[in-house]
Short mmCIF file of C-alpha atoms and ligand atoms in Angstrom, two decimals:
data_model
loop_
_atom_site.label_atom_id
_atom_site.label_comp_id
_atom_site.label_asym_id
_atom_site.label_seq_id
_atom_site.Cartn_x
_atom_site.Cartn_y
_atom_site.Cartn_z
CA MET A 1 0.04 -0.08 -0.16
CA ILE A 2 1.24 3.49 -0.74
CA GLU A 3 1.04 6.11 1.91
CA LEU A 4 -1.64 8.46 0.84
CA LYS A 5 -2.58 11.96 2.49
CA TYR A 6 -5.45 12.51 0.28
CA GLY A 7 -6.58 9.10 -1.00
CA ALA A 8 -9.67 6.98 -0.58
CA GLU A 9 -11.40 7.79 3.09
CA MET A 10 -13.21 4.41 3.15
CA ALA A 11 -12.26 0.83 2.46
CA SER A 12 -15.94 -0.34 1.79
CA PRO A 13 -19.38 1.32 0.63
CA ARG A 14 -21.12 3.59 3.12
CA GLN A 15 -24.13 1.97 4.79
CA ASP A 16 -25.64 4.86 6.38
CA GLN A 17 -29.42 5.93 5.74
CA ALA A 18 -28.39 8.56 3.12
CA MET A 19 -26.51 6.20 1.10
CA GLN A 20 -29.17 3.55 1.55
CA LYS A 21 -31.64 6.25 0.21
CA PHE A 22 -29.33 6.69 -2.96
CA ARG A 23 -29.24 3.12 -3.57
CA GLU A 24 -33.01 2.65 -3.53
CA ASN A 25 -33.55 5.54 -5.80
CA ARG A 26 -32.14 3.77 -8.68
CA PHE A 27 -33.44 6.29 -11.36
CA GLY A 28 -32.58 9.82 -11.33
CA GLN A 29 -33.08 12.86 -13.91
CA PHE A 30 -30.10 14.73 -14.80
CA ILE A 31 -30.64 18.55 -16.03
CA HIS A 32 -28.19 20.45 -18.19
CA TRP A 33 -29.62 23.99 -18.30
CA GLY A 34 -27.48 27.18 -18.94
CA LEU A 35 -27.26 29.95 -21.52
CA TYR A 36 -25.95 27.15 -24.07
CA SER A 37 -29.70 25.95 -23.96
CA MET A 38 -30.70 29.22 -25.78
CA GLN A 39 -28.45 28.71 -28.66
CA ALA A 40 -29.23 24.74 -28.59
CA GLY A 41 -26.11 23.94 -30.73
CA ILE A 42 -26.86 26.76 -33.60
CA TRP A 43 -24.79 29.61 -33.77
CA GLN A 44 -25.21 32.24 -36.76
CA GLY A 45 -27.34 29.78 -38.60
CA LYS A 46 -24.90 26.96 -38.55
CA ASP A 47 -25.76 23.72 -36.74
CA TYR A 48 -22.67 22.68 -34.91
CA GLU A 49 -22.69 18.74 -34.81
CA PHE A 50 -21.28 18.73 -31.13
CA ALA A 51 -22.61 18.79 -27.67
CA ALA A 52 -24.79 22.07 -27.53
CA GLU A 53 -23.21 23.16 -24.07
CA PHE A 54 -19.65 23.14 -25.80
CA LEU A 55 -20.90 25.48 -28.49
CA PRO A 56 -18.65 28.55 -27.32
CA LYS A 57 -15.70 26.25 -27.71
CA ILE A 58 -16.57 24.65 -30.94
CA ALA A 59 -17.99 27.85 -32.59
CA GLN A 60 -15.09 29.66 -31.11
CA ILE A 61 -17.10 32.57 -29.67
CA PRO A 62 -15.45 35.19 -27.75
CA GLU A 63 -15.76 34.93 -24.24
CA ALA A 64 -17.31 38.48 -23.74
CA GLN A 65 -19.88 37.85 -26.58
CA TRP A 66 -20.88 34.48 -24.87
CA ALA A 67 -21.34 36.35 -21.49
CA ARG A 68 -23.85 38.84 -23.08
CA LEU A 69 -26.20 35.98 -23.82
CA ALA A 70 -27.20 36.34 -19.94
CA GLU A 71 -29.07 39.58 -20.97
CA GLN A 72 -31.44 37.52 -23.03
CA PHE A 73 -31.78 34.67 -20.42
CA SER A 74 -35.45 35.67 -19.57
CA ILE A 75 -36.92 32.24 -19.52
CA GLU A 76 -40.61 33.30 -19.76
CA ALA A 77 -41.57 29.59 -20.16
CA PHE A 78 -39.99 28.30 -17.02
CA ASP A 79 -42.04 26.72 -14.38
CA ALA A 80 -40.18 24.68 -11.72
CA ALA A 81 -43.28 23.05 -10.65
CA GLU A 82 -43.95 21.83 -14.05
CA TRP A 83 -40.45 20.54 -14.27
CA ALA A 84 -40.76 18.65 -10.89
CA SER A 85 -44.23 17.18 -12.28
CA LEU A 86 -42.74 15.80 -15.42
CA ALA A 87 -39.90 14.27 -13.18
CA VAL A 88 -42.41 12.45 -11.14
CA GLU A 89 -44.51 11.28 -14.04
CA ALA A 90 -41.18 9.91 -15.46
CA GLY A 91 -40.94 7.76 -12.22
CA ALA A 92 -37.53 9.51 -11.15
CA LYS A 93 -36.63 9.53 -7.49
CA TYR A 94 -33.90 12.14 -7.58
CA ILE A 95 -32.59 15.16 -9.86
CA THR A 96 -29.27 16.15 -10.41
CA ILE A 97 -29.13 19.99 -11.73
CA THR A 98 -26.23 21.68 -13.35
CA ALA A 99 -25.75 24.56 -10.71
CA LYS A 100 -22.69 25.82 -12.91
CA HIS A 101 -21.63 23.97 -16.09
CA HIS A 102 -18.33 24.80 -18.01
CA GLU A 103 -19.30 28.18 -19.19
CA GLY A 104 -19.25 29.38 -15.77
CA PHE A 105 -22.89 30.80 -15.66
CA CYS A 106 -24.41 30.10 -12.27
CA LEU A 107 -28.16 29.38 -11.92
CA TRP A 108 -28.26 30.97 -8.26
CA PRO A 109 -27.15 34.44 -7.32
CA SER A 110 -23.60 33.76 -6.08
CA GLU A 111 -21.77 36.51 -4.23
CA PHE A 112 -18.52 35.66 -5.56
CA THR A 113 -19.25 36.32 -9.41
CA ASP A 114 -21.29 38.59 -11.33
CA PHE A 115 -22.04 35.96 -13.93
CA HIS A 116 -25.26 34.77 -12.58
CA VAL A 117 -28.95 34.28 -12.85
CA GLY A 118 -29.57 37.27 -10.39
CA ASN A 119 -27.92 39.40 -12.82
CA ALA A 120 -29.42 38.02 -16.08
CA ALA A 121 -32.69 39.14 -17.82
CA VAL A 122 -34.63 36.53 -15.57
CA GLY A 123 -33.41 38.19 -12.34
CA ARG A 124 -34.24 35.43 -9.94
CA ASP A 125 -32.80 32.38 -7.99
CA VAL A 126 -33.74 29.73 -10.49
CA LEU A 127 -31.86 26.98 -8.76
CA GLY A 128 -33.64 27.78 -5.46
CA GLU A 129 -37.01 27.63 -7.27
CA LEU A 130 -35.99 24.12 -8.58
CA VAL A 131 -34.63 22.63 -5.47
CA ARG A 132 -37.82 23.58 -3.66
CA ALA A 133 -40.27 22.35 -6.45
CA TYR A 134 -38.42 19.11 -6.52
CA GLU A 135 -38.25 18.51 -3.02
CA HIS A 136 -41.86 19.61 -2.66
CA ARG A 137 -42.72 16.61 -4.71
CA GLY A 138 -40.45 14.13 -2.77
CA LEU A 139 -37.44 14.11 -4.96
CA ASP A 140 -33.95 14.33 -3.56
CA VAL A 141 -31.83 16.99 -5.07
CA TYR A 142 -28.13 16.81 -6.09
CA LEU A 143 -26.08 19.73 -7.30
CA TYR A 144 -23.89 19.53 -10.46
CA TYR A 145 -20.74 21.69 -10.25
CA SER A 146 -18.09 22.06 -12.91
CA VAL A 147 -14.99 22.88 -11.70
CA LEU A 148 -13.78 23.83 -14.95
CA ASP A 149 -14.83 27.15 -15.86
CA TRP A 150 -14.27 28.92 -19.19
CA HIS A 151 -15.49 32.49 -17.67
CA HIS A 152 -13.12 32.78 -14.90
CA PRO A 153 -9.93 34.45 -15.51
CA ASP A 154 -7.93 32.45 -13.17
CA TRP A 155 -8.80 29.31 -14.54
CA ARG A 156 -5.93 27.30 -15.81
CA TYR A 157 -5.83 24.16 -17.82
CA ARG A 158 -2.06 23.30 -16.72
CA LEU A 159 0.18 25.02 -14.31
CA GLU A 160 3.38 26.01 -16.38
CA SER A 161 4.60 29.05 -14.30
CA THR A 162 4.40 30.61 -10.83
CA GLU A 163 1.81 33.03 -12.26
CA ASP A 164 -0.40 30.03 -13.19
CA GLU A 165 0.06 28.51 -9.65
CA HIS A 166 -1.09 31.83 -8.15
CA ALA A 167 -3.98 32.21 -10.48
CA PHE A 168 -5.17 28.71 -10.12
CA GLY A 169 -4.89 28.83 -6.28
CA ARG A 170 -7.13 31.84 -6.43
CA TYR A 171 -9.53 30.02 -8.69
CA LEU A 172 -9.61 27.20 -6.34
CA ASP A 173 -10.28 29.60 -3.69
CA PHE A 174 -13.24 30.95 -5.50
CA ALA A 175 -14.57 27.47 -6.35
CA LEU A 176 -14.54 26.41 -2.78
CA ASN A 177 -16.17 29.62 -1.75
CA GLN A 178 -19.02 28.91 -4.22
CA LEU A 179 -19.25 25.20 -3.13
CA CYS A 180 -19.68 26.45 0.55
CA GLU A 181 -22.00 28.90 -0.42
CA LEU A 182 -24.38 26.34 -2.36
CA ALA A 183 -24.34 24.06 0.61
CA LYS A 184 -25.17 26.89 2.89
CA ARG A 185 -27.97 28.26 0.67
CA TYR A 186 -29.43 24.85 -0.04
CA PRO A 187 -28.77 22.69 2.75
CA SER A 188 -31.43 20.16 2.17
CA VAL A 189 -29.46 18.90 -0.94
CA LYS A 190 -28.46 15.44 -0.73
CA GLY A 191 -25.23 15.33 -2.53
CA PHE A 192 -22.65 17.20 -4.91
CA TRP A 193 -22.02 15.68 -8.61
CA PHE A 194 -18.78 17.10 -9.75
CA ASP A 195 -17.34 17.55 -13.31
CA GLY A 196 -14.50 19.30 -15.19
CA THR A 197 -11.97 17.71 -12.88
CA TRP A 198 -9.80 16.03 -15.67
CA ASP A 199 -7.37 18.77 -16.24
CA GLU A 200 -3.87 18.73 -15.38
CA SER A 201 -4.37 21.77 -13.09
CA VAL A 202 -6.99 19.89 -10.74
CA LYS A 203 -5.01 16.46 -10.80
CA ALA A 204 -1.97 18.47 -9.29
CA ASN A 205 -4.28 19.61 -6.45
CA GLY A 206 -5.73 16.43 -5.21
CA ALA A 207 -5.45 17.99 -1.61
CA TRP A 208 -8.02 20.69 -2.61
CA THR A 209 -10.52 18.07 -3.67
CA TRP A 210 -10.04 16.16 -0.32
CA ARG A 211 -10.66 19.48 1.36
CA VAL A 212 -13.67 20.22 -0.72
CA GLU A 213 -15.28 16.74 0.21
CA ARG A 214 -14.40 17.33 3.87
CA GLN A 215 -15.79 20.83 4.15
CA LEU A 216 -18.99 19.99 2.36
CA LYS A 217 -19.82 17.06 4.56
CA GLU A 218 -18.80 19.20 7.64
CA LEU A 219 -21.68 21.64 6.12
CA ILE A 220 -24.09 18.97 5.29
CA PRO A 221 -24.07 15.90 7.42
CA GLY A 222 -24.68 12.57 5.40
CA LEU A 223 -23.84 14.38 2.00
CA ILE A 224 -23.13 12.10 -0.92
CA VAL A 225 -20.18 12.93 -3.37
CA SER A 226 -19.63 11.59 -6.44
CA SER A 227 -16.06 10.07 -7.26
CA ARG A 228 -15.32 12.57 -10.15
CA LEU A 229 -14.36 15.34 -7.64
CA ARG A 230 -11.49 13.47 -6.39
CA ALA A 231 -7.60 13.24 -7.40
CA ASP A 232 -5.14 11.93 -4.79
CA ASP A 233 -1.47 13.07 -4.00
CA PHE A 234 -0.28 11.57 -7.25
CA GLY A 235 -3.15 13.02 -9.49
CA ALA A 236 -4.96 9.43 -9.68
CA ARG A 237 -8.69 10.00 -10.30
CA HIS A 238 -12.01 8.20 -9.20
CA ARG A 239 -9.61 5.59 -7.40
CA ASP A 240 -6.57 6.25 -5.42
CA SER A 241 -3.15 5.03 -6.14
CA ASN A 242 -3.95 2.07 -4.17
CA GLY A 243 -7.17 1.32 -6.22
CA LEU A 244 -9.56 2.31 -3.75
CA LEU A 245 -12.66 4.36 -4.63
CA MET A 246 -12.75 7.99 -3.47
CA GLY A 247 -15.82 9.80 -2.80
CA ASP A 248 -19.08 7.84 -2.17
CA TYR A 249 -19.91 6.08 -5.59
CA GLU A 250 -18.34 5.66 -8.65
CA SER A 251 -19.37 8.16 -11.50
CA GLY A 252 -17.14 7.34 -14.41
CA TYR A 253 -19.91 5.64 -16.51
CA GLU A 254 -20.96 8.05 -18.78
CA ARG A 255 -22.66 7.48 -22.05
CA ARG A 256 -21.75 4.06 -21.55
CA LEU A 257 -22.68 1.01 -19.25
CA PRO A 258 -20.65 -1.72 -17.63
CA ASP A 259 -20.22 -4.93 -19.34
CA PRO A 260 -23.52 -6.94 -18.13
CA TRP A 261 -21.30 -9.93 -17.14
CA ASP A 262 -19.00 -7.77 -14.75
CA ARG A 263 -19.73 -8.87 -11.32
CA ALA A 264 -16.63 -6.35 -9.95
CA VAL A 265 -18.94 -3.33 -10.44
CA THR A 266 -21.20 -4.49 -7.64
CA GLU A 267 -18.68 -4.18 -4.91
CA GLN A 268 -19.19 -0.56 -4.78
CA ASP A 269 -22.22 2.05 -5.49
CA TRP A 270 -22.29 3.29 -9.04
CA GLU A 271 -24.09 5.57 -11.21
CA ALA A 272 -24.23 5.86 -15.16
CA CYS A 273 -25.28 9.00 -16.66
CA MET A 274 -26.80 8.96 -20.16
CA THR A 275 -27.85 11.25 -22.90
CA ILE A 276 -31.00 11.09 -24.74
CA PRO A 277 -29.43 12.06 -28.30
CA GLN A 278 -26.05 10.56 -29.00
CA ALA A 279 -23.85 13.09 -27.31
CA SER A 280 -25.51 16.22 -26.35
CA TRP A 281 -26.53 17.01 -22.65
CA GLY A 282 -27.64 20.53 -23.40
CA HIS A 283 -30.68 21.13 -25.85
CA HIS A 284 -29.67 20.61 -29.30
CA ALA A 285 -32.20 21.78 -31.92
CA GLY A 286 -30.12 20.57 -34.78
CA VAL A 287 -30.85 17.61 -37.23
CA TRP A 288 -27.82 15.78 -35.96
CA ALA A 289 -29.15 15.41 -32.40
CA GLU A 290 -32.69 14.71 -33.45
CA ARG A 291 -31.44 11.70 -35.71
CA THR A 292 -29.70 10.19 -32.75
CA VAL A 293 -32.60 10.17 -30.09
CA LYS A 294 -33.01 6.98 -28.20
CA ASN A 295 -36.43 5.62 -27.75
CA SER A 296 -38.04 4.75 -24.45
CA ALA A 297 -37.41 0.93 -24.89
CA GLU A 298 -33.65 1.51 -25.35
CA LEU A 299 -33.68 3.88 -22.08
CA ILE A 300 -35.80 1.24 -20.07
CA ASP A 301 -33.24 -1.42 -21.15
CA MET A 302 -30.28 0.71 -19.68
CA LEU A 303 -32.13 1.42 -16.63
CA ALA A 304 -32.69 -2.36 -15.96
CA HIS A 305 -28.99 -3.12 -17.07
CA CYS A 306 -27.76 -0.60 -14.28
CA VAL A 307 -30.07 -2.15 -11.60
CA SER A 308 -29.14 -5.61 -12.41
CA LEU A 309 -25.45 -4.72 -11.52
CA GLY A 310 -26.50 -2.71 -8.50
CA GLY A 311 -25.93 0.77 -10.08
CA ASN A 312 -28.37 3.77 -10.89
CA PHE A 313 -29.17 5.45 -13.93
CA LEU A 314 -29.21 9.33 -14.23
CA LEU A 315 -30.95 10.15 -17.45
CA ASN A 316 -30.28 13.60 -18.87
CA PHE A 317 -33.04 16.04 -20.00
CA GLY A 318 -31.89 19.34 -21.81
CA PRO A 319 -34.80 21.91 -21.29
CA THR A 320 -34.92 24.63 -23.84
CA GLY A 321 -33.66 28.05 -23.72
CA ASP A 322 -37.00 29.61 -22.71
CA GLY A 323 -37.30 27.33 -19.90
CA SER A 324 -39.86 25.04 -21.52
CA LEU A 325 -39.34 21.20 -21.58
CA ALA A 326 -38.50 19.83 -25.06
CA PRO A 327 -41.67 17.97 -26.40
CA GLY A 328 -39.89 14.75 -27.31
CA GLU A 329 -38.33 14.42 -23.78
CA ARG A 330 -41.80 14.98 -22.21
CA VAL A 331 -43.05 11.99 -24.46
CA LEU A 332 -40.10 9.71 -23.29
CA ALA A 333 -40.52 10.80 -19.85
CA ARG A 334 -44.20 9.62 -19.73
CA GLU A 335 -43.49 6.39 -21.39
CA ILE A 336 -40.92 5.52 -19.07
CA GLY A 337 -42.92 6.81 -16.10
CA SER A 338 -45.95 4.49 -17.36
CA TRP A 339 -43.61 1.57 -17.58
CA LEU A 340 -42.19 2.05 -14.14
CA SER A 341 -45.73 2.53 -12.51
CA ALA A 342 -46.39 -0.97 -13.58
CA ASN A 343 -42.90 -2.58 -13.19
CA GLY A 344 -41.06 -0.35 -10.59
CA GLU A 345 -41.07 -3.13 -8.20
CA ALA A 346 -38.29 -4.80 -10.17
CA ILE A 347 -36.36 -1.61 -10.05
CA PHE A 348 -36.63 0.60 -7.16
CA GLY A 349 -34.50 -0.64 -4.17
CA LYS A 350 -33.53 -3.79 -6.15
CA GLY A 351 -29.97 -4.57 -7.42
CA LEU A 352 -27.83 -7.77 -8.40
CA ALA A 353 -29.68 -11.16 -8.24
CA ARG A 354 -26.72 -13.14 -6.81
CA ASN A 355 -26.20 -16.72 -8.47
CA TRP A 356 -28.46 -15.72 -11.42
CA ALA A 357 -26.15 -15.42 -14.54
CA TYR A 358 -26.90 -12.83 -17.14
CA PRO A 359 -29.48 -14.35 -19.42
CA GLY A 360 -28.77 -12.17 -22.65
CA TRP A 361 -32.79 -11.57 -23.16
CA GLY A 362 -32.64 -8.91 -20.53
CA TYR A 363 -31.74 -8.75 -16.73
CA PHE A 364 -32.48 -10.17 -13.43
CA SER A 365 -32.78 -8.20 -10.49
CA GLN A 366 -33.46 -8.93 -6.66
CA GLY A 367 -34.05 -6.92 -3.44
CA ALA A 368 -33.99 -8.01 0.15
CA ASP A 369 -36.48 -10.83 -0.24
CA PRO A 370 -34.53 -14.02 -1.10
CA ALA A 371 -37.81 -15.74 -2.38
CA THR A 372 -38.46 -13.35 -5.18
CA VAL A 373 -36.09 -12.53 -8.37
CA TYR A 374 -37.28 -10.45 -11.28
CA ALA A 375 -36.99 -11.29 -14.78
CA ILE A 376 -36.87 -8.33 -17.06
CA VAL A 377 -37.22 -9.25 -20.53
CA SER A 378 -36.27 -6.54 -22.89
CA LYS A 379 -35.07 -8.63 -26.04
CA ILE A 380 -37.63 -10.90 -26.91
CA PRO A 381 -36.32 -13.61 -29.55
CA VAL A 382 -38.20 -14.07 -32.78
CA SER A 383 -39.21 -17.30 -31.27
CA GLY A 384 -41.07 -15.68 -28.35
CA ARG A 385 -39.34 -18.16 -26.04
CA ILE A 386 -36.93 -17.55 -23.54
CA ARG A 387 -35.39 -19.94 -21.02
CA LEU A 388 -34.74 -19.52 -17.28
CA ASN A 389 -31.82 -21.38 -15.90
CA LEU A 390 -32.32 -21.69 -12.29
CA PRO A 391 -29.41 -21.66 -9.91
CA ALA A 392 -28.55 -24.93 -8.48
CA GLY A 393 -30.82 -26.20 -5.80
CA LEU A 394 -33.68 -23.66 -6.39
CA ALA A 395 -37.15 -24.25 -7.92
CA LEU A 396 -39.61 -21.85 -9.44
CA ARG A 397 -42.69 -21.75 -7.55
CA SER A 398 -44.63 -18.94 -9.43
CA CYS A 399 -44.09 -16.58 -12.33
CA THR A 400 -46.22 -13.29 -11.86
CA PRO A 401 -46.20 -10.76 -14.73
CA LEU A 402 -46.21 -7.29 -13.13
CA SER A 403 -48.10 -5.75 -16.07
CA ALA A 404 -51.04 -6.81 -18.13
CA ALA A 405 -48.59 -6.69 -21.16
CA GLY A 406 -47.07 -10.08 -19.58
CA ALA A 407 -50.39 -11.76 -19.05
CA GLY A 408 -50.18 -14.38 -21.93
CA VAL A 409 -46.98 -16.15 -20.69
CA VAL A 410 -46.90 -19.72 -20.80
CA VAL A 411 -44.63 -21.21 -18.29
CA GLN A 412 -43.24 -24.75 -19.07
CA GLU A 413 -40.57 -26.96 -17.24
CA LEU A 414 -38.24 -28.22 -19.66
CA GLU A 415 -35.84 -30.19 -17.43
CA LYS A 416 -34.71 -29.74 -13.65
CA SER A 417 -33.52 -26.16 -13.22
CA ILE A 418 -34.53 -25.03 -16.71
CA VAL A 419 -38.05 -23.40 -17.27
CA GLN A 420 -39.14 -22.09 -20.43
CA LEU A 421 -41.22 -18.91 -20.91
CA ASP A 422 -43.36 -18.59 -24.05
CA LEU A 423 -44.14 -14.91 -24.62
CA SER A 424 -45.67 -15.28 -27.96
CA GLY A 425 -49.03 -14.38 -26.34
CA CYS A 426 -47.68 -11.31 -24.63
CA ARG A 427 -47.50 -7.85 -25.89
CA PRO A 428 -44.16 -6.82 -27.40
CA GLU A 429 -42.62 -4.44 -24.74
CA THR A 430 -40.16 -4.75 -21.90
CA LEU A 431 -42.05 -7.43 -19.84
CA VAL A 432 -41.25 -8.10 -16.04
CA PHE A 433 -42.00 -11.27 -14.20
CA ALA A 434 -41.78 -11.65 -10.75
CA LEU A 435 -40.48 -14.96 -9.99
CA GLY A 436 -41.26 -16.81 -6.82
CA VAL A 437 -38.16 -19.15 -5.94
CA ALA A 438 -37.38 -21.49 -3.16
CA ALA A 439 -34.88 -24.43 -2.41
CA ALA A 440 -36.04 -27.38 -4.60
CA ALA A 441 -37.86 -29.97 -2.55
CA SER A 442 -38.43 -32.24 -5.34
CA ASP A 443 -37.65 -32.49 -8.86
CA ARG A 444 -40.95 -31.41 -10.16
CA ILE A 445 -40.40 -27.58 -10.02
CA TRP A 446 -43.56 -25.98 -11.56
CA THR A 447 -46.31 -26.80 -9.18
CA GLU A 448 -49.31 -24.71 -10.21
CA PRO A 449 -50.36 -23.70 -13.42
CA ASN A 450 -50.21 -19.66 -13.69
CA PRO A 451 -53.64 -18.43 -13.44
CA ASP A 452 -52.92 -15.67 -15.92
CA VAL A 453 -51.94 -17.98 -18.71
CA VAL A 454 -54.10 -17.62 -22.12
CA ASN A 455 -53.52 -20.36 -24.23
O1 FHN B 1 -18.30 17.80 -20.43
C1 FHN B 1 -19.33 17.44 -19.81
C2 FHN B 1 -20.48 17.24 -20.53
O2 FHN B 1 -20.98 18.75 -20.84
C3 FHN B 1 -21.53 16.80 -19.66
O3 FHN B 1 -21.71 17.74 -18.43
C4 FHN B 1 -21.05 15.63 -18.95
C5 FHN B 1 -21.89 14.73 -18.00
O4 FHN B 1 -21.49 13.67 -17.51
N1 FHN B 1 -19.85 15.54 -18.32
C6 FHN B 1 -18.95 16.40 -19.21
C7 FHN B 1 -17.97 15.19 -19.84
O5 FHN B 1 -17.62 14.31 -19.45
#
């Protein structure tokens, strides 16, 4: 073991109530919203095929010109309560909001910069409105904070001179002040989600990342901090130089999910974040983004994938520049929510079904009840039939579809420990079955005909 001053603080996952809640939530809504939402990936008529929030860099827009967009940020259509309602309809249990993205514009009136909503055309504490609205609807709120800041004159990508070191030292003081300000203004938030921490300048300041985590946790006991904040004494990120996770959960899965066979990932808490179009987090109005939009079946599959490996799924939404929710995203949110209202039992508070191998046609999940396993069937084969290979010593006692769509299932014992589900009579959507399992008492494993079978 290498001696570290700023490495991991825990050798195993946190088990306190706040962390249990994080784990049970499983499905969160990510919100990317800022000045870039008004431009929506388009500058002077040109559609930039790149993440909308990167427009100032991609279109090489001078900083002062970009900053003037705050004068147009009047967000007439913004209604925090409506946003919160849609999150509830989608079935999300928590929300992560970009308090400040790389552009540096703050959604709260910060006393440490002039570049904030209080000075923009809107002139209100938009973040405060969102925190209150989401909490009022029972959702946990997390704040996204980009350490990378394109607007601040003291930001440095790397430290090449004493002057750089001084400037960046001032920047780190500024960022810590802002973070403490956020924790004091919104003490009910459950966690901080960090980003923009990959540059050499931040990696050279592992001590600062360690201090930030400490200070925020002193201000808000039980606070949850993503691994992306942290660097250790030697600049190792997420995991310290001894391979131990820093922060409270692994937040490195971005627009990708772990291999479904990967059991190692279940040894810690983790969360994957995902865009609806291929690669834009901020609202993008271009054809490129529209062409790559995922459908609700794909997103539900990803959610189930994460849950089956004990992870959370944070699905991003990019509201438009006037504050209204993008129509396509409303539809997706409702479709996911409608699926969750029938099948959420297999998702919330569930995780890895130990001893059940990845089946290929979907996923297994399980909660604390050892007698129930959920089969989430997202890829129904052309034959309409799937096989359940039961772990040794277990028998199937019941197979109950969670939604009416699965009512036509026909269950058939093929041989000891192998059961076939014929789904050709079911409606073609992601089907979920609650499998009642128990120790095998005899060779006959399917005891009662399923009352729901339509044959
Ligand atoms: O550059 C950002 C990007 O805009 C977005 O915020 C994502 C969300 O995970 N994080 C960064 C890329 O890793």
